[in-house]
mmCIF file of C-alpha atoms in Angstrom:
data_model
loop_
_atom_site.group_PDB
_atom_site.id
_atom_site.type_symbol
_atom_site.label_atom_id
_atom_site.label_comp_id
_atom_site.label_asym_id
_atom_site.label_seq_id
_atom_site.Cartn_x
_atom_site.Cartn_y
_atom_site.Cartn_z
ATOM 1 C CA MET A 1 17.413 25.417 14.448
ATOM 2 C CA GLU A 2 19.902 22.642 15.210
ATOM 3 C CA LEU A 3 20.551 19.858 12.733
ATOM 4 C CA LEU A 4 17.551 17.623 12.085
ATOM 5 C CA GLU A 5 17.657 13.854 11.823
ATOM 6 C CA LEU A 6 16.350 12.706 8.451
ATOM 7 C CA ALA A 7 15.367 9.168 7.474
ATOM 8 C CA VAL A 8 15.191 8.044 3.838
ATOM 9 C CA PRO A 9 13.446 4.682 3.286
ATOM 10 C CA THR A 10 14.693 2.697 0.282
ATOM 11 C CA LEU A 11 13.892 -0.481 -1.565
ATOM 12 C CA PHE A 12 15.976 -3.309 -0.096
ATOM 13 C CA GLY A 13 19.352 -3.428 -1.814
ATOM 14 C CA LEU A 14 19.485 0.297 -2.626
ATOM 15 C CA GLU A 15 20.634 1.558 0.794
ATOM 16 C CA ALA A 16 24.302 2.046 -0.189
ATOM 17 C CA LEU A 17 23.362 3.917 -3.374
ATOM 18 C CA ALA A 18 21.055 6.294 -1.488
ATOM 19 C CA ALA A 19 23.734 6.822 1.186
ATOM 20 C CA GLY A 20 26.222 7.782 -1.521
ATOM 21 C CA GLU A 21 23.756 10.274 -2.979
ATOM 22 C CA LEU A 22 23.200 11.884 0.435
ATOM 23 C CA ARG A 23 26.937 12.213 1.030
ATOM 24 C CA ARG A 24 27.372 13.912 -2.348
ATOM 25 C CA LEU A 25 24.606 16.337 -1.350
ATOM 26 C CA GLY A 26 26.642 17.251 1.726
ATOM 27 C CA LEU A 27 24.435 15.671 4.409
ATOM 28 C CA ALA A 28 26.150 14.831 7.713
ATOM 29 C CA GLU A 29 26.458 11.552 9.647
ATOM 30 C CA VAL A 30 25.092 9.406 6.812
ATOM 31 C CA ARG A 31 24.567 5.782 7.846
ATOM 32 C CA ALA A 32 22.786 3.002 6.007
ATOM 33 C CA GLU A 33 20.518 0.476 7.726
ATOM 34 C CA ASN A 34 18.268 -2.262 6.357
ATOM 35 C CA GLY A 35 15.677 -0.544 4.188
ATOM 36 C CA ARG A 36 16.630 3.026 5.056
ATOM 37 C CA VAL A 37 19.398 5.613 5.361
ATOM 38 C CA LEU A 38 19.722 8.041 8.267
ATOM 39 C CA CYS A 39 21.522 11.393 8.132
ATOM 40 C CA ARG A 40 21.531 14.858 9.652
ATOM 41 C CA GLY A 41 20.781 18.079 7.842
ATOM 42 C CA ARG A 42 19.399 21.595 8.037
ATOM 43 C CA LEU A 43 15.829 22.617 7.335
ATOM 44 C CA GLU A 44 17.058 23.944 3.964
ATOM 45 C CA ASP A 45 18.359 20.474 3.069
ATOM 46 C CA ILE A 46 14.822 19.047 2.953
ATOM 47 C CA PRO A 47 14.092 20.669 -0.450
ATOM 48 C CA ARG A 48 17.533 19.688 -1.788
ATOM 49 C CA VAL A 49 17.148 16.017 -0.830
ATOM 50 C CA ASN A 50 13.572 15.762 -2.125
ATOM 51 C CA LEU A 51 14.515 17.309 -5.462
ATOM 52 C CA ASN A 52 17.770 15.441 -6.090
ATOM 53 C CA LEU A 53 17.439 11.930 -4.648
ATOM 54 C CA ARG A 54 17.215 9.223 -7.332
ATOM 55 C CA THR A 55 17.174 6.014 -5.259
ATOM 56 C CA GLY A 56 15.322 6.982 -2.040
ATOM 57 C CA GLU A 57 11.572 6.546 -1.579
ATOM 58 C CA ARG A 58 10.778 9.582 0.601
ATOM 59 C CA VAL A 59 12.311 12.026 3.104
ATOM 60 C CA LEU A 60 11.155 11.813 6.724
ATOM 61 C CA VAL A 61 12.001 14.175 9.593
ATOM 62 C CA VAL A 62 12.637 12.120 12.757
ATOM 63 C CA LEU A 63 11.166 14.165 15.614
ATOM 64 C CA GLY A 64 12.233 11.802 18.361
ATOM 65 C CA GLN A 65 12.706 8.290 19.745
ATOM 66 C CA PHE A 66 11.824 6.985 23.206
ATOM 67 C CA PRO A 67 10.917 3.755 25.078
ATOM 68 C CA ALA A 68 7.193 2.941 24.764
ATOM 69 C CA ARG A 69 6.242 -0.241 26.561
ATOM 70 C CA ASP A 70 2.700 0.982 27.345
ATOM 71 C CA PHE A 71 0.174 3.456 25.976
ATOM 72 C CA GLU A 72 0.949 6.092 28.615
ATOM 73 C CA ALA A 73 4.629 6.131 27.610
ATOM 74 C CA LEU A 74 3.646 6.353 23.928
ATOM 75 C CA PHE A 75 1.241 9.251 24.633
ATOM 76 C CA GLU A 76 3.602 11.257 26.821
ATOM 77 C CA GLY A 77 6.629 10.650 24.599
ATOM 78 C CA THR A 78 4.689 11.781 21.520
ATOM 79 C CA ARG A 79 3.204 14.782 23.282
ATOM 80 C CA ALA A 80 6.682 15.971 24.349
ATOM 81 C CA LEU A 81 7.868 16.394 20.739
ATOM 82 C CA PRO A 82 7.864 19.821 18.979
ATOM 83 C CA TRP A 83 5.106 19.155 16.449
ATOM 84 C CA GLU A 84 4.270 22.863 16.209
ATOM 85 C CA ASP A 85 7.689 23.527 14.650
ATOM 86 C CA PHE A 86 6.442 21.780 11.501
ATOM 87 C CA ILE A 87 2.638 21.404 11.528
ATOM 88 C CA PRO A 88 0.827 24.708 10.936
ATOM 89 C CA ARG A 89 -2.355 25.714 12.763
ATOM 90 C CA GLU A 90 -4.653 24.324 10.031
ATOM 91 C CA GLY A 91 -2.419 21.354 9.129
ATOM 92 C CA ALA A 92 -4.013 17.936 8.589
ATOM 93 C CA PHE A 93 -2.014 15.274 10.427
ATOM 94 C CA PRO A 94 -3.190 11.708 9.708
ATOM 95 C CA VAL A 95 -1.194 8.971 11.420
ATOM 96 C CA LYS A 96 0.112 5.672 10.086
ATOM 97 C CA GLY A 97 2.797 3.276 11.243
ATOM 98 C CA HIS A 98 3.834 -0.234 12.152
ATOM 99 C CA SER A 99 4.842 -2.312 15.166
ATOM 100 C CA LEU A 100 7.381 -5.142 15.335
ATOM 101 C CA ASN A 101 8.424 -7.200 18.363
ATOM 102 C CA SER A 102 6.787 -4.732 20.754
ATOM 103 C CA ALA A 103 4.304 -4.970 23.641
ATOM 104 C CA LEU A 104 2.146 -2.398 21.852
ATOM 105 C CA HIS A 105 1.305 -4.561 18.859
ATOM 106 C CA SER A 106 -2.098 -3.153 17.864
ATOM 107 C CA VAL A 107 -1.379 -0.652 15.090
ATOM 108 C CA PRO A 108 -4.894 0.948 15.129
ATOM 109 C CA ALA A 109 -4.649 1.495 18.923
ATOM 110 C CA CYS A 110 -1.185 3.042 18.557
ATOM 111 C CA GLN A 111 -2.454 5.269 15.723
ATOM 112 C CA ALA A 112 -5.237 6.557 17.972
ATOM 113 C CA ILE A 113 -2.855 7.281 20.868
ATOM 114 C CA VAL A 114 -0.328 9.103 18.648
ATOM 115 C CA LYS A 115 -3.116 11.130 17.018
ATOM 116 C CA LYS A 116 -4.499 12.130 20.415
ATOM 117 C CA ALA A 117 -1.053 13.120 21.727
ATOM 118 C CA VAL A 118 -0.175 15.246 18.679
ATOM 119 C CA ALA A 119 -3.610 16.916 18.823
ATOM 120 C CA ARG A 120 -3.171 17.668 22.546
ATOM 121 C CA ARG A 121 0.236 19.269 21.934
ATOM 122 C CA LEU A 122 -0.918 21.341 18.954
ATOM 123 C CA GLY A 123 -4.144 22.377 20.713
ATOM 124 C CA GLU A 124 -2.150 23.679 23.669
ATOM 125 C CA LYS A 125 0.332 25.539 21.438
ATOM 126 C CA TYR A 126 -2.308 27.109 19.160
ATOM 127 C CA GLY A 127 -4.912 27.730 21.897
ATOM 128 C CA LEU A 128 -7.540 25.560 20.217
ATOM 129 C CA GLU A 129 -9.843 22.937 21.697
ATOM 130 C CA ARG A 130 -10.553 21.515 18.254
ATOM 131 C CA LEU A 131 -8.011 21.598 15.446
ATOM 132 C CA PRO A 132 -9.482 22.349 11.984
ATOM 133 C CA GLU A 133 -7.174 20.056 9.911
ATOM 134 C CA THR A 134 -8.294 21.853 6.748
ATOM 135 C CA GLY A 135 -4.783 22.861 5.644
ATOM 136 C CA PRO A 136 -1.717 21.145 4.168
ATOM 137 C CA LEU A 137 -1.021 17.452 4.646
ATOM 138 C CA CYS A 138 1.491 16.685 7.411
ATOM 139 C CA GLN A 139 1.635 12.880 7.420
ATOM 140 C CA VAL A 140 2.718 11.524 10.821
ATOM 141 C CA GLN A 141 4.496 8.174 10.837
ATOM 142 C CA PHE A 142 5.441 6.020 13.794
ATOM 143 C CA SER A 143 7.602 2.955 14.102
ATOM 144 C CA LEU A 144 7.538 0.655 17.136
ATOM 145 C CA MET A 145 10.546 -1.654 17.170
ATOM 146 C CA LYS A 146 11.431 -3.713 20.262
ATOM 147 C CA ASP A 147 9.427 -1.342 22.492
ATOM 148 C CA THR A 148 11.146 1.781 21.114
ATOM 149 C CA ALA A 149 8.981 4.338 19.338
ATOM 150 C CA ALA A 150 10.243 6.603 16.560
ATOM 151 C CA LEU A 151 7.988 9.481 15.466
ATOM 152 C CA MET A 152 8.422 11.070 12.050
ATOM 153 C CA LEU A 153 6.868 13.521 9.591
ATOM 154 C CA ASP A 154 6.801 12.779 5.853
ATOM 155 C CA THR A 155 8.061 15.793 3.879
ATOM 156 C CA SER A 156 7.622 14.201 0.433
ATOM 157 C CA GLY A 157 3.959 13.311 0.008
ATOM 158 C CA PRO A 158 3.693 10.844 -2.911
ATOM 159 C CA GLY A 159 6.787 8.613 -2.995
ATOM 160 C CA LEU A 160 9.883 10.026 -4.671
ATOM 161 C CA HIS A 161 9.647 7.330 -7.345
ATOM 162 C CA LYS A 162 6.657 9.308 -8.667
ATOM 163 C CA ARG A 163 8.715 11.720 -10.730
ATOM 164 C CA GLY A 164 5.677 13.091 -12.525
ATOM 165 C CA TYR A 165 6.462 11.853 -16.031
ATOM 166 C CA ARG A 166 4.683 8.501 -15.994
ATOM 167 C CA ALA A 167 0.974 9.292 -16.188
ATOM 168 C CA VAL A 168 0.297 5.925 -17.818
ATOM 169 C CA GLY A 169 2.293 2.730 -17.917
ATOM 170 C CA VAL A 170 2.286 -0.828 -19.120
ATOM 171 C CA ALA A 171 1.766 -4.074 -17.220
ATOM 172 C CA ALA A 172 4.191 -4.590 -14.296
ATOM 173 C CA PRO A 173 5.973 -1.225 -14.560
ATOM 174 C CA LEU A 174 9.429 -0.875 -13.074
ATOM 175 C CA ARG A 175 9.628 1.611 -10.213
ATOM 176 C CA GLU A 176 11.611 4.706 -11.199
ATOM 177 C CA THR A 177 13.927 4.493 -8.166
ATOM 178 C CA LEU A 178 14.840 0.898 -9.083
ATOM 179 C CA ALA A 179 15.373 1.820 -12.748
ATOM 180 C CA ALA A 180 17.725 4.644 -11.688
ATOM 181 C CA ALA A 181 19.588 2.225 -9.415
ATOM 182 C CA MET A 182 20.052 -0.258 -12.268
ATOM 183 C CA VAL A 183 21.537 2.497 -14.457
ATOM 184 C CA LEU A 184 23.849 3.652 -11.640
ATOM 185 C CA LEU A 185 24.953 0.077 -10.872
ATOM 186 C CA SER A 186 25.770 -0.411 -14.568
ATOM 187 C CA ARG A 187 28.260 2.474 -14.108
ATOM 188 C CA TYR A 188 26.682 4.406 -16.968
ATOM 189 C CA ARG A 189 27.873 8.014 -17.053
ATOM 190 C CA GLY A 190 26.549 9.215 -20.400
ATOM 191 C CA ARG A 191 29.602 8.538 -22.567
ATOM 192 C CA ASP A 192 28.788 5.175 -24.189
ATOM 193 C CA PRO A 193 25.542 4.016 -25.818
ATOM 194 C CA LEU A 194 22.904 2.697 -23.394
ATOM 195 C CA CYS A 195 20.225 0.314 -24.688
ATOM 196 C CA ASP A 196 17.118 -1.266 -23.170
ATOM 197 C CA PRO A 197 15.738 -3.940 -25.542
ATOM 198 C CA PHE A 198 12.692 -4.563 -23.255
ATOM 199 C CA CYS A 199 11.879 -0.903 -22.662
ATOM 200 C CA GLY A 200 8.161 -1.169 -21.774
ATOM 201 C CA SER A 201 7.031 2.320 -20.736
ATOM 202 C CA GLY A 202 10.598 3.619 -21.103
ATOM 203 C CA THR A 203 11.534 4.039 -17.440
ATOM 204 C CA ILE A 204 15.147 2.777 -17.654
ATOM 205 C CA ALA A 205 15.974 4.883 -20.721
ATOM 206 C CA ILE A 206 14.329 7.980 -19.225
ATOM 207 C CA GLU A 207 16.184 7.566 -15.918
ATOM 208 C CA ALA A 208 19.427 7.081 -17.890
ATOM 209 C CA ALA A 209 18.764 10.356 -19.709
ATOM 210 C CA LEU A 210 18.136 12.175 -16.416
ATOM 211 C CA ILE A 211 21.409 10.730 -15.037
ATOM 212 C CA ALA A 212 23.391 11.580 -18.186
ATOM 213 C CA LYS A 213 22.065 15.149 -18.104
ATOM 214 C CA ASN A 214 22.484 15.330 -14.298
ATOM 215 C CA ARG A 215 18.899 16.590 -14.093
ATOM 216 C CA ALA A 216 17.299 16.427 -10.637
ATOM 217 C CA PRO A 217 14.458 13.873 -10.839
ATOM 218 C CA GLY A 218 12.082 15.912 -8.656
ATOM 219 C CA LEU A 219 12.034 19.159 -10.648
ATOM 220 C CA GLU A 220 8.654 18.434 -12.270
ATOM 221 C CA ARG A 221 6.699 17.646 -9.089
ATOM 222 C CA SER A 222 5.679 19.159 -5.749
ATOM 223 C CA PHE A 223 6.212 17.989 -2.158
ATOM 224 C CA SER A 224 4.078 18.071 1.002
ATOM 225 C CA ALA A 225 6.521 20.212 2.990
ATOM 226 C CA GLN A 226 6.273 23.050 0.429
ATOM 227 C CA ARG A 227 2.957 24.008 2.036
ATOM 228 C CA TRP A 228 3.932 23.688 5.694
ATOM 229 C CA GLY A 229 5.338 27.192 6.052
ATOM 230 C CA CYS A 230 8.291 26.225 8.262
ATOM 231 C CA ILE A 231 10.581 25.983 5.204
ATOM 232 C CA PRO A 232 10.780 29.346 3.391
ATOM 233 C CA ALA A 233 9.591 29.345 -0.228
ATOM 234 C CA ALA A 234 13.011 30.766 -1.110
ATOM 235 C CA ALA A 235 14.649 27.526 0.080
ATOM 236 C CA TRP A 236 12.643 25.526 -2.482
ATOM 237 C CA MET A 237 13.493 28.054 -5.217
ATOM 238 C CA ASP A 238 17.182 28.015 -4.271
ATOM 239 C CA ALA A 239 17.266 24.197 -4.302
ATOM 240 C CA ALA A 240 15.683 24.104 -7.774
ATOM 241 C CA GLU A 241 18.076 26.751 -9.115
ATOM 242 C CA GLU A 242 21.075 24.925 -7.618
ATOM 243 C CA ALA A 243 19.919 21.690 -9.270
ATOM 244 C CA MET A 244 19.379 23.317 -12.674
ATOM 245 C CA ASP A 245 22.796 25.000 -12.530
ATOM 246 C CA LYS A 246 24.384 21.545 -12.281
ATOM 247 C CA GLU A 247 22.756 20.160 -15.442
ATOM 248 C CA PHE A 248 24.920 19.106 -18.375
ATOM 249 C CA ASP A 249 24.349 19.798 -22.052
ATOM 250 C CA GLY A 250 25.320 16.999 -24.386
ATOM 251 C CA VAL A 251 24.363 14.508 -27.046
ATOM 252 C CA TYR A 252 23.677 10.993 -25.751
ATOM 253 C CA ASP A 253 22.989 7.655 -27.423
ATOM 254 C CA ILE A 254 20.133 6.222 -25.335
ATOM 255 C CA TRP A 255 17.835 3.722 -27.044
ATOM 256 C CA GLY A 256 14.814 1.680 -26.006
ATOM 257 C CA GLY A 257 13.079 -1.028 -27.981
ATOM 258 C CA ASP A 258 9.948 -3.085 -27.365
ATOM 259 C CA ILE A 259 8.012 -5.547 -29.494
ATOM 260 C CA ASP A 260 4.728 -3.883 -28.429
ATOM 261 C CA PRO A 261 3.943 -0.723 -30.465
ATOM 262 C CA GLY A 262 1.622 0.478 -27.683
ATOM 263 C CA ALA A 263 4.441 0.357 -25.137
ATOM 264 C CA VAL A 264 6.733 2.296 -27.482
ATOM 265 C CA ARG A 265 4.080 4.987 -27.932
ATOM 266 C CA ILE A 266 3.693 5.306 -24.146
ATOM 267 C CA ALA A 267 7.488 5.411 -23.701
ATOM 268 C CA ARG A 268 7.726 8.331 -26.144
ATOM 269 C CA GLU A 269 4.930 10.179 -24.317
ATOM 270 C CA ASN A 270 6.650 9.620 -20.951
ATOM 271 C CA ALA A 271 9.983 10.868 -22.326
ATOM 272 C CA ALA A 272 8.252 14.044 -23.514
ATOM 273 C CA LYS A 273 6.700 14.559 -20.058
ATOM 274 C CA ALA A 274 10.170 14.100 -18.503
ATOM 275 C CA GLY A 275 11.646 16.660 -20.892
ATOM 276 C CA VAL A 276 14.168 14.197 -22.364
ATOM 277 C CA GLU A 277 12.486 13.321 -25.674
ATOM 278 C CA ASP A 278 15.462 14.838 -27.514
ATOM 279 C CA LEU A 279 17.893 12.555 -25.628
ATOM 280 C CA VAL A 280 16.273 9.120 -26.104
ATOM 281 C CA ARG A 281 15.034 7.063 -29.070
ATOM 282 C CA PHE A 282 12.297 4.448 -28.802
ATOM 283 C CA GLU A 283 11.551 1.938 -31.580
ATOM 284 C CA VAL A 284 9.406 -1.126 -32.130
ATOM 285 C CA ALA A 285 12.004 -3.903 -32.061
ATOM 286 C CA ASP A 286 12.393 -7.585 -31.175
ATOM 287 C CA ALA A 287 14.961 -8.162 -28.408
ATOM 288 C CA ALA A 288 15.916 -11.486 -30.026
ATOM 289 C CA ALA A 289 17.227 -9.510 -33.016
ATOM 290 C CA PHE A 290 18.992 -6.837 -30.948
ATOM 291 C CA HIS A 291 22.387 -5.842 -32.353
ATOM 292 C CA ARG A 292 24.748 -2.862 -32.252
ATOM 293 C CA ALA A 293 27.960 -2.243 -34.176
ATOM 294 C CA GLU A 294 29.614 0.201 -31.737
ATOM 295 C CA PRO A 295 32.708 -1.249 -30.032
ATOM 296 C CA CYS A 296 31.361 -0.637 -26.507
ATOM 297 C CA GLY A 297 28.173 0.254 -24.694
ATOM 298 C CA ARG A 298 25.765 -0.886 -22.003
ATOM 299 C CA VAL A 299 22.612 -2.965 -22.039
ATOM 300 C CA VAL A 300 20.429 -2.215 -19.001
ATOM 301 C CA THR A 301 17.121 -4.031 -19.090
ATOM 302 C CA ASN A 302 14.264 -5.696 -17.207
ATOM 303 C CA PRO A 303 12.887 -8.552 -19.333
ATOM 304 C CA PRO A 304 9.626 -10.349 -18.433
ATOM 305 C CA TYR A 305 10.087 -12.655 -15.423
ATOM 306 C CA GLY A 306 7.458 -15.294 -16.204
ATOM 307 C CA GLU A 307 5.944 -15.788 -12.751
ATOM 308 C CA ARG A 308 3.292 -18.274 -13.968
ATOM 309 C CA LEU A 309 4.214 -21.652 -15.466
ATOM 310 C CA MET A 310 3.323 -20.963 -19.112
ATOM 311 C CA GLU A 311 4.854 -17.494 -18.940
ATOM 312 C CA LYS A 312 7.951 -19.016 -17.332
ATOM 313 C CA ARG A 313 8.568 -21.205 -20.379
ATOM 314 C CA GLU A 314 8.056 -18.232 -22.675
ATOM 315 C CA ALA A 315 10.439 -16.153 -20.548
ATOM 316 C CA GLU A 316 13.103 -18.877 -20.730
ATOM 317 C CA GLU A 317 12.882 -18.969 -24.515
ATOM 318 C CA LEU A 318 13.095 -15.175 -24.539
ATOM 319 C CA TYR A 319 16.223 -15.318 -22.337
ATOM 320 C CA ARG A 320 17.819 -17.853 -24.687
ATOM 321 C CA SER A 321 17.249 -15.780 -27.813
ATOM 322 C CA PHE A 322 18.234 -12.523 -26.108
ATOM 323 C CA GLY A 323 21.326 -14.205 -24.636
ATOM 324 C CA ARG A 324 22.438 -15.175 -28.127
ATOM 325 C CA ALA A 325 21.950 -11.582 -29.297
ATOM 326 C CA PHE A 326 23.889 -10.224 -26.306
ATOM 327 C CA ARG A 327 26.824 -12.603 -26.825
ATOM 328 C CA ALA A 328 27.019 -11.516 -30.482
ATOM 329 C CA LEU A 329 27.680 -7.883 -29.483
ATOM 330 C CA PRO A 330 31.230 -6.480 -29.809
ATOM 331 C CA PRO A 331 33.442 -7.466 -26.832
ATOM 332 C CA GLY A 332 33.372 -4.018 -25.204
ATOM 333 C CA TRP A 333 29.665 -4.225 -24.333
ATOM 334 C CA GLU A 334 28.494 -4.666 -20.716
ATOM 335 C CA GLY A 335 25.121 -5.754 -19.390
ATOM 336 C CA ALA A 336 22.866 -5.316 -16.356
ATOM 337 C CA VAL A 337 19.769 -7.540 -16.478
ATOM 338 C CA LEU A 338 17.146 -7.698 -13.713
ATOM 339 C CA SER A 339 15.276 -10.965 -13.231
ATOM 340 C CA SER A 340 13.592 -13.015 -10.510
ATOM 341 C CA HIS A 341 13.948 -16.218 -12.562
ATOM 342 C CA THR A 342 16.036 -18.780 -10.659
ATOM 343 C CA GLU A 343 17.377 -20.270 -13.919
ATOM 344 C CA PHE A 344 18.179 -16.983 -15.636
ATOM 345 C CA GLU A 345 21.931 -17.536 -16.090
ATOM 346 C CA ARG A 346 21.472 -21.051 -17.472
ATOM 347 C CA THR A 347 18.852 -19.990 -20.007
ATOM 348 C CA PHE A 348 20.684 -16.750 -20.869
ATOM 349 C CA GLY A 349 23.742 -18.846 -21.685
ATOM 350 C CA ARG A 350 26.339 -17.091 -19.558
ATOM 351 C CA GLN A 351 27.191 -16.841 -15.868
ATOM 352 C CA ALA A 352 27.094 -13.292 -14.523
ATOM 353 C CA ASP A 353 30.382 -11.712 -13.491
ATOM 354 C CA ARG A 354 28.624 -10.204 -10.492
ATOM 355 C CA LYS A 355 25.142 -10.343 -8.965
ATOM 356 C CA ARG A 356 23.317 -7.806 -6.824
ATOM 357 C CA LYS A 357 20.257 -8.733 -4.741
ATOM 358 C CA LEU A 358 17.440 -6.242 -5.332
ATOM 359 C CA TYR A 359 13.687 -6.082 -4.783
ATOM 360 C CA ASN A 360 11.137 -5.085 -7.424
ATOM 361 C CA GLY A 361 8.305 -4.247 -5.035
ATOM 362 C CA MET A 362 8.058 -7.348 -2.834
ATOM 363 C CA LEU A 363 9.608 -9.599 -5.491
ATOM 364 C CA LYS A 364 13.176 -10.691 -4.770
ATOM 365 C CA CYS A 365 15.348 -10.332 -7.879
ATOM 366 C CA ASP A 366 18.964 -10.400 -8.956
ATOM 367 C CA LEU A 367 20.682 -7.799 -11.074
ATOM 368 C CA PHE A 368 22.964 -9.913 -13.284
ATOM 369 C CA LEU A 369 26.023 -7.840 -14.217
ATOM 370 C CA TYR A 370 28.142 -8.792 -17.234
ATOM 371 C CA GLY A 371 31.526 -7.167 -17.771
ATOM 372 C CA LYS A 372 33.634 -6.647 -20.856
ATOM 373 C CA GLY A 373 34.985 -9.563 -22.837
#
């Protein structure tokens, strides 16, 4: 089979990080766009990307693109694509998608047309008038943009941020892909201490441990395409073995603190599920009293934002007290703090050396980066 086109959606602001990951995995023609990264790869690369990607949301196979200014063009263009190469005889193929600036603006109508076209193609190929759809999930996605349709299959299933270690969480949990991005943007590589004084359910510290150990984040979960049959089971085994061969052994200083004992208990449970409980420490601690004596290290954290008025005042006071604690650290310490608060730098007491626009779900945030000195 010739090289496939793969699309990896990302949270806004993480496109360059995901592109870098794909290049390191050896994917070809990697190019970042708003909210996604495109590349080309072999069928055997689908397991490797799903297992190893830290900052992408899912892995889609792009089956084709074509002009679709009316329903007939959408039907015929969809029907012409090789769905049988991926969807097995019993495969279930629900359809979802979106339309933007296109003549075909009714998403439910487009869903129905795409479903009918895929069913017609598969029925012809498998010699069936009615497809059973009792087998593995083969989620079809379509995108209509300026009268151009793109048809895709989702190989991941649940989003890649669902690593499998966070069965329970705390209020407003940080998505794992965003937590990994924060750690990567802090330039943490496992050598210096890494601390999260607002650890919540422990996501930042756990992602830091996975990065320090170079452990593939998808090793503890399964993916939709494992059941399709078009990718040999050996390819999934080989990808897992390749990932495990690249793991590091080491001792790391990764710490998380939270004032809520319940959050700390959950963080410890999540670390155990992730297999990194021996690499991270979680303690009940007040961020306002945070201190470390080591000459250098990194603080990577996501303090409460305070979206409502009363909470906003509390958040500002929290930023002030935490800012004092951060400034009292030895001069070699660096920081990466995520916040949507427009007055964060003023209340924290120090202008950031650099800022990076990121999104926590639909909430626009800044990652405030503080260098040495």
